[in-house]
Tab-separated table of C-alpha atoms in Angstrom:
chain	number	residue	atom	x	y	z
A	1	GLY	CA	-7.202	-15.177	-3.911
A	2	GLU	CA	-4.654	-12.841	-4.089
A	3	SER	CA	-2.958	-12.052	-7.341
A	4	VAL	CA	0.392	-10.971	-5.661
A	5	GLY	CA	2.192	-13.035	-3.035
A	6	LEU	CA	5.563	-13.539	-1.116
A	7	HIS	CA	7.694	-16.666	-1.088
A	8	LEU	CA	8.688	-16.191	2.486
A	9	PRO	CA	6.841	-14.554	5.513
A	10	THR	CA	10.005	-14.010	7.334
A	11	LEU	CA	13.780	-13.215	6.602
A	12	SER	CA	16.328	-12.825	9.299
A	13	VAL	CA	19.736	-11.290	7.776
A	14	GLN	CA	23.101	-10.362	9.196
A	15	GLU	CA	23.926	-6.698	9.281
A	16	GLY	CA	25.988	-5.906	6.283
A	17	ASP	CA	24.800	-8.654	4.279
A	18	ASN	CA	22.672	-8.501	1.102
A	19	SER	CA	18.965	-9.359	1.545
A	20	ILE	CA	16.869	-10.772	-1.242
A	21	ILE	CA	13.103	-10.664	-0.819
A	22	ASN	CA	11.029	-12.557	-3.421
A	23	CYS	CA	7.495	-12.137	-4.840
A	24	ALA	CA	5.479	-14.043	-7.069
A	25	TYR	CA	2.524	-12.597	-9.012
A	26	SER	CA	-0.184	-14.430	-11.264
A	27	ASN	CA	-1.908	-11.595	-13.260
A	28	SER	CA	0.301	-11.697	-16.626
A	29	ALA	CA	-1.617	-8.450	-17.397
A	30	SER	CA	0.224	-6.613	-14.750
A	31	ASP	CA	2.498	-4.110	-15.988
A	32	TYR	CA	3.564	-1.919	-12.934
A	33	PHE	CA	5.203	-3.189	-9.794
A	34	ILE	CA	6.183	-1.506	-6.604
A	35	TRP	CA	8.098	-2.561	-3.588
A	36	TYR	CA	6.856	-0.821	-0.200
A	37	LYS	CA	8.454	-0.671	3.226
A	38	GLN	CA	6.470	-0.538	6.220
A	39	GLU	CA	7.836	0.118	9.663
A	40	SER	CA	5.955	-0.621	12.817
A	41	GLY	CA	2.973	1.657	13.570
A	42	LYS	CA	3.575	3.445	10.202
A	43	GLY	CA	2.024	3.482	6.471
A	44	PRO	CA	3.982	1.813	3.808
A	45	GLN	CA	6.680	3.740	2.218
A	46	PHE	CA	7.729	3.724	-1.240
A	47	ILE	CA	11.121	2.036	-2.127
A	48	ILE	CA	11.371	1.299	-5.875
A	49	ASP	CA	9.240	0.589	-8.787
A	50	ILE	CA	9.414	-1.112	-12.291
A	51	ARG	CA	7.482	-1.377	-15.343
A	52	SER	CA	6.928	-4.505	-17.343
A	53	ASN	CA	8.995	-3.102	-20.050
A	54	MET	CA	11.951	-3.375	-17.886
A	55	ASP	CA	14.042	-6.283	-16.117
A	56	LYS	CA	15.788	-4.441	-13.525
A	57	ARG	CA	16.041	-1.051	-12.067
A	58	GLN	CA	18.311	0.184	-9.437
A	59	GLY	CA	18.051	2.732	-6.595
A	60	GLN	CA	20.056	3.711	-3.594
A	61	ARG	CA	20.960	0.268	-2.221
A	62	VAL	CA	18.110	-1.246	-3.565
A	63	THR	CA	17.555	-3.336	-6.898
A	64	VAL	CA	14.335	-4.604	-8.146
A	65	LEU	CA	14.635	-7.493	-10.937
A	66	LEU	CA	11.611	-8.476	-12.786
A	67	ASN	CA	11.165	-11.802	-14.551
A	68	LYS	CA	7.854	-11.939	-16.642
A	69	THR	CA	8.377	-15.296	-17.777
A	70	VAL	CA	7.907	-16.778	-14.499
A	71	LYS	CA	6.083	-14.049	-12.935
A	72	HIS	CA	8.625	-13.111	-10.509
A	73	LEU	CA	9.555	-10.116	-8.729
A	74	SER	CA	12.696	-9.567	-6.188
A	75	LEU	CA	13.909	-6.855	-4.180
A	76	GLN	CA	17.784	-6.731	-3.421
A	77	ILE	CA	18.987	-4.475	-0.557
A	78	ALA	CA	22.705	-4.342	-0.442
A	79	ALA	CA	24.746	-4.135	2.886
A	80	THR	CA	21.455	-4.523	5.097
A	81	GLN	CA	21.457	-2.237	7.989
A	82	PRO	CA	19.348	-2.138	11.472
A	83	GLY	CA	17.051	0.468	9.941
A	84	ASP	CA	16.108	-1.979	7.024
A	85	SER	CA	14.129	-4.062	9.599
A	86	ALA	CA	10.687	-3.834	8.581
A	87	VAL	CA	7.817	-5.534	6.616
A	88	TYR	CA	8.137	-5.376	2.662
A	89	PHE	CA	5.410	-5.458	0.565
A	90	CYS	CA	5.167	-6.166	-3.416
A	91	ALA	CA	2.330	-4.788	-5.336
A	92	GLU	CA	1.125	-4.792	-8.747
A	93	SER	CA	-1.183	-3.093	-11.110
A	94	ASN	CA	-2.463	-3.189	-14.515
A	95	ASN	CA	-4.359	0.055	-14.545
A	96	ASP	CA	-4.084	3.742	-12.969
A	97	TYR	CA	-6.545	3.215	-10.154
A	98	LYS	CA	-6.123	-0.250	-8.414
A	99	LEU	CA	-3.041	-1.599	-6.699
A	100	SER	CA	-2.859	-5.348	-5.323
A	101	PHE	CA	-0.758	-6.229	-2.553
A	102	GLY	CA	1.049	-9.440	-1.660
A	103	ALA	CA	1.046	-10.439	2.189
A	104	GLY	CA	4.418	-9.182	2.995
A	105	THR	CA	7.789	-10.350	4.105
A	106	THR	CA	9.163	-9.510	7.615
A	107	VAL	CA	12.954	-8.683	7.460
A	108	THR	CA	14.865	-8.759	10.733
A	109	VAL	CA	18.500	-7.524	10.687
A	110	ARG	CA	20.825	-9.204	13.239
A	111	ALA	CA	23.572	-7.209	14.610
B	1	ASN	CA	3.424	20.037	3.079
B	2	ALA	CA	2.032	17.739	5.708
B	3	GLY	CA	1.429	14.982	3.023
B	4	VAL	CA	-1.316	12.476	3.984
B	5	THR	CA	-3.005	12.948	7.506
B	6	GLN	CA	-5.339	10.598	9.015
B	7	THR	CA	-7.520	11.096	12.145
B	8	PRO	CA	-8.033	9.660	14.833
B	9	LYS	CA	-5.093	7.500	15.253
B	10	PHE	CA	-7.065	5.038	17.436
B	11	GLN	CA	-10.774	4.435	17.961
B	12	VAL	CA	-12.857	1.749	19.734
B	13	LEU	CA	-16.440	1.212	18.600
B	14	LYS	CA	-19.314	-1.065	19.712
B	15	THR	CA	-21.063	-3.072	17.280
B	16	GLY	CA	-23.473	-1.245	15.329
B	17	GLN	CA	-21.861	2.320	16.108
B	18	SER	CA	-21.215	4.519	13.073
B	19	MET	CA	-18.399	6.593	12.605
B	20	THR	CA	-16.125	8.532	9.984
B	21	LEU	CA	-12.451	8.113	9.582
B	22	GLN	CA	-10.722	11.316	8.256
B	23	CYS	CA	-8.140	11.498	5.343
B	24	ALA	CA	-6.559	14.887	4.140
B	25	GLN	CA	-3.742	15.592	1.632
B	26	ASP	CA	-2.201	18.771	0.677
B	27	MET	CA	-0.469	17.768	-2.436
B	28	ASN	CA	-3.334	18.622	-4.558
B	29	HIS	CA	-3.334	14.917	-5.806
B	30	GLU	CA	-6.432	13.760	-7.910
B	31	TYR	CA	-6.409	10.309	-6.856
B	32	MET	CA	-7.027	9.294	-3.123
B	33	SER	CA	-7.915	5.720	-1.731
B	34	TRP	CA	-8.639	3.753	1.331
B	35	TYR	CA	-6.996	0.416	2.373
B	36	ARG	CA	-7.386	-1.910	5.220
B	37	GLN	CA	-4.696	-4.116	6.614
B	38	ASP	CA	-5.302	-7.259	8.638
B	39	PRO	CA	-2.695	-9.378	10.370
B	40	GLY	CA	-0.598	-11.487	8.232
B	41	MET	CA	-2.232	-9.949	5.183
B	42	GLY	CA	-1.257	-7.297	2.488
B	43	LEU	CA	-3.368	-4.095	2.096
B	44	ARG	CA	-6.731	-4.397	0.374
B	45	LEU	CA	-8.428	-1.744	-1.461
B	46	ILE	CA	-11.614	-0.370	-0.115
B	47	HIS	CA	-12.715	2.532	-2.249
B	48	TYR	CA	-10.875	5.054	-4.380
B	49	SER	CA	-11.498	8.449	-5.949
B	50	VAL	CA	-10.008	10.000	-8.983
B	51	GLY	CA	-11.157	13.482	-8.331
B	52	ALA	CA	-13.899	15.578	-6.681
B	53	GLY	CA	-17.480	13.972	-6.935
B	54	ILE	CA	-16.022	10.802	-8.392
B	55	THR	CA	-15.604	7.489	-6.285
B	56	ASP	CA	-15.430	3.825	-6.843
B	57	GLN	CA	-15.350	0.517	-5.197
B	58	GLY	CA	-12.160	-1.320	-4.587
B	59	GLU	CA	-11.910	-4.958	-3.587
B	60	VAL	CA	-13.709	-4.918	-0.083
B	61	PRO	CA	-16.219	-2.167	-0.153
B	62	ASN	CA	-19.167	-3.746	1.637
B	63	GLY	CA	-19.988	-1.882	4.858
B	64	TYR	CA	-17.931	1.253	4.046
B	65	ASN	CA	-19.187	4.540	2.287
B	66	VAL	CA	-17.169	7.283	0.893
B	67	SER	CA	-17.594	10.903	-0.636
B	68	ARG	CA	-15.179	13.285	-2.241
B	69	SER	CA	-16.374	16.734	-2.077
B	70	THR	CA	-13.027	18.410	-2.343
B	71	THR	CA	-9.760	17.481	-3.732
B	72	GLU	CA	-7.996	17.517	-0.217
B	73	ASP	CA	-10.441	15.247	1.672
B	74	PHE	CA	-11.606	11.772	1.344
B	75	PRO	CA	-13.616	10.451	4.510
B	76	LEU	CA	-14.388	6.820	4.936
B	77	ARG	CA	-17.731	5.999	6.747
B	78	LEU	CA	-18.678	2.904	8.459
B	79	LEU	CA	-22.426	2.690	8.640
B	80	SER	CA	-22.853	-0.055	11.409
B	81	ALA	CA	-19.582	-1.141	12.650
B	82	ALA	CA	-18.824	-4.951	12.977
B	83	PRO	CA	-16.102	-6.804	14.683
B	84	SER	CA	-14.866	-8.020	11.099
B	85	GLN	CA	-14.052	-4.298	10.606
B	86	THR	CA	-11.548	-4.260	13.220
B	87	SER	CA	-8.385	-3.489	11.334
B	88	VAL	CA	-5.984	-0.880	10.306
B	89	TYR	CA	-7.088	1.604	7.820
B	90	PHE	CA	-4.556	3.508	5.535
B	91	CYS	CA	-5.506	6.473	3.230
B	92	ALA	CA	-3.211	7.163	0.267
B	93	SER	CA	-2.911	9.772	-2.222
B	94	ARG	CA	-1.080	10.331	-5.615
B	95	SER	CA	-1.096	12.429	-8.752
B	96	LEU	CA	-2.606	10.958	-11.805
B	97	TYR	CA	-0.935	13.138	-14.294
B	98	LYS	CA	2.897	12.670	-13.762
B	99	ALA	CA	4.878	12.959	-16.905
B	100	GLY	CA	6.541	9.692	-17.426
B	101	GLY	CA	3.703	7.266	-16.164
B	102	ARG	CA	2.319	6.247	-12.868
B	103	GLU	CA	3.189	8.374	-9.903
B	104	THR	CA	3.751	6.392	-6.465
B	105	GLN	CA	1.227	6.468	-4.002
B	106	TYR	CA	1.813	8.334	-0.484
B	107	PHE	CA	0.491	6.657	2.474
B	108	GLY	CA	-1.044	8.244	5.870
B	109	PRO	CA	0.109	6.782	9.274
B	110	GLY	CA	-3.135	4.694	9.520
B	111	THR	CA	-6.089	4.590	11.954
B	112	ARG	CA	-6.257	1.691	14.189
B	113	LEU	CA	-9.811	0.501	14.602
B	114	LEU	CA	-11.205	-1.858	17.296
B	115	VAL	CA	-14.868	-2.954	16.986
B	116	LEU	CA	-16.251	-4.708	20.080
């Protein structure tokens, strides 16, 4: 089975609202986590990452939260825009060579 | 920089045929990898390489071969295509020696493969 998964396969959000995408992981040895965005017909694009020695990391309009106690990762997108419509994947790793992806959450932004 | 490039963009094969998916990167990255993406699933690692002449298996290596003769190129070979190999294939690369820790992977645009 997969070591990384997302709670919801789809998320519909009103333009301008904040989005929260969740991810659960089961490998307690994982020490590096990444969020990717994949638009239709394209390869995954890096959004933000976080290491296990951190609880929170912020980027431009995005924040990743890591709760190691319950093995939970979330991505928050502020002021969601139409261009944020995509599939979002979390991924985890415990070494330099192998990355495990979750199944993805499809985010649809309503105008 | 072109980044990570993949050819072809789309391919149709008959069962039993062989083919090579091409991947190239111009960022001098040591690490390159191949993933497959199936509907409703995340990406699954097929093979990876940490440098020229060095390859290793990922999560789903059966039915695929790789080689790494140069830093730039990392072709994926399907020896005898099967319908179960119908998928979208992504190549990715990254540096292994970025100061401060792990470097993110950069993905190519993908190759859509249909095996009849």
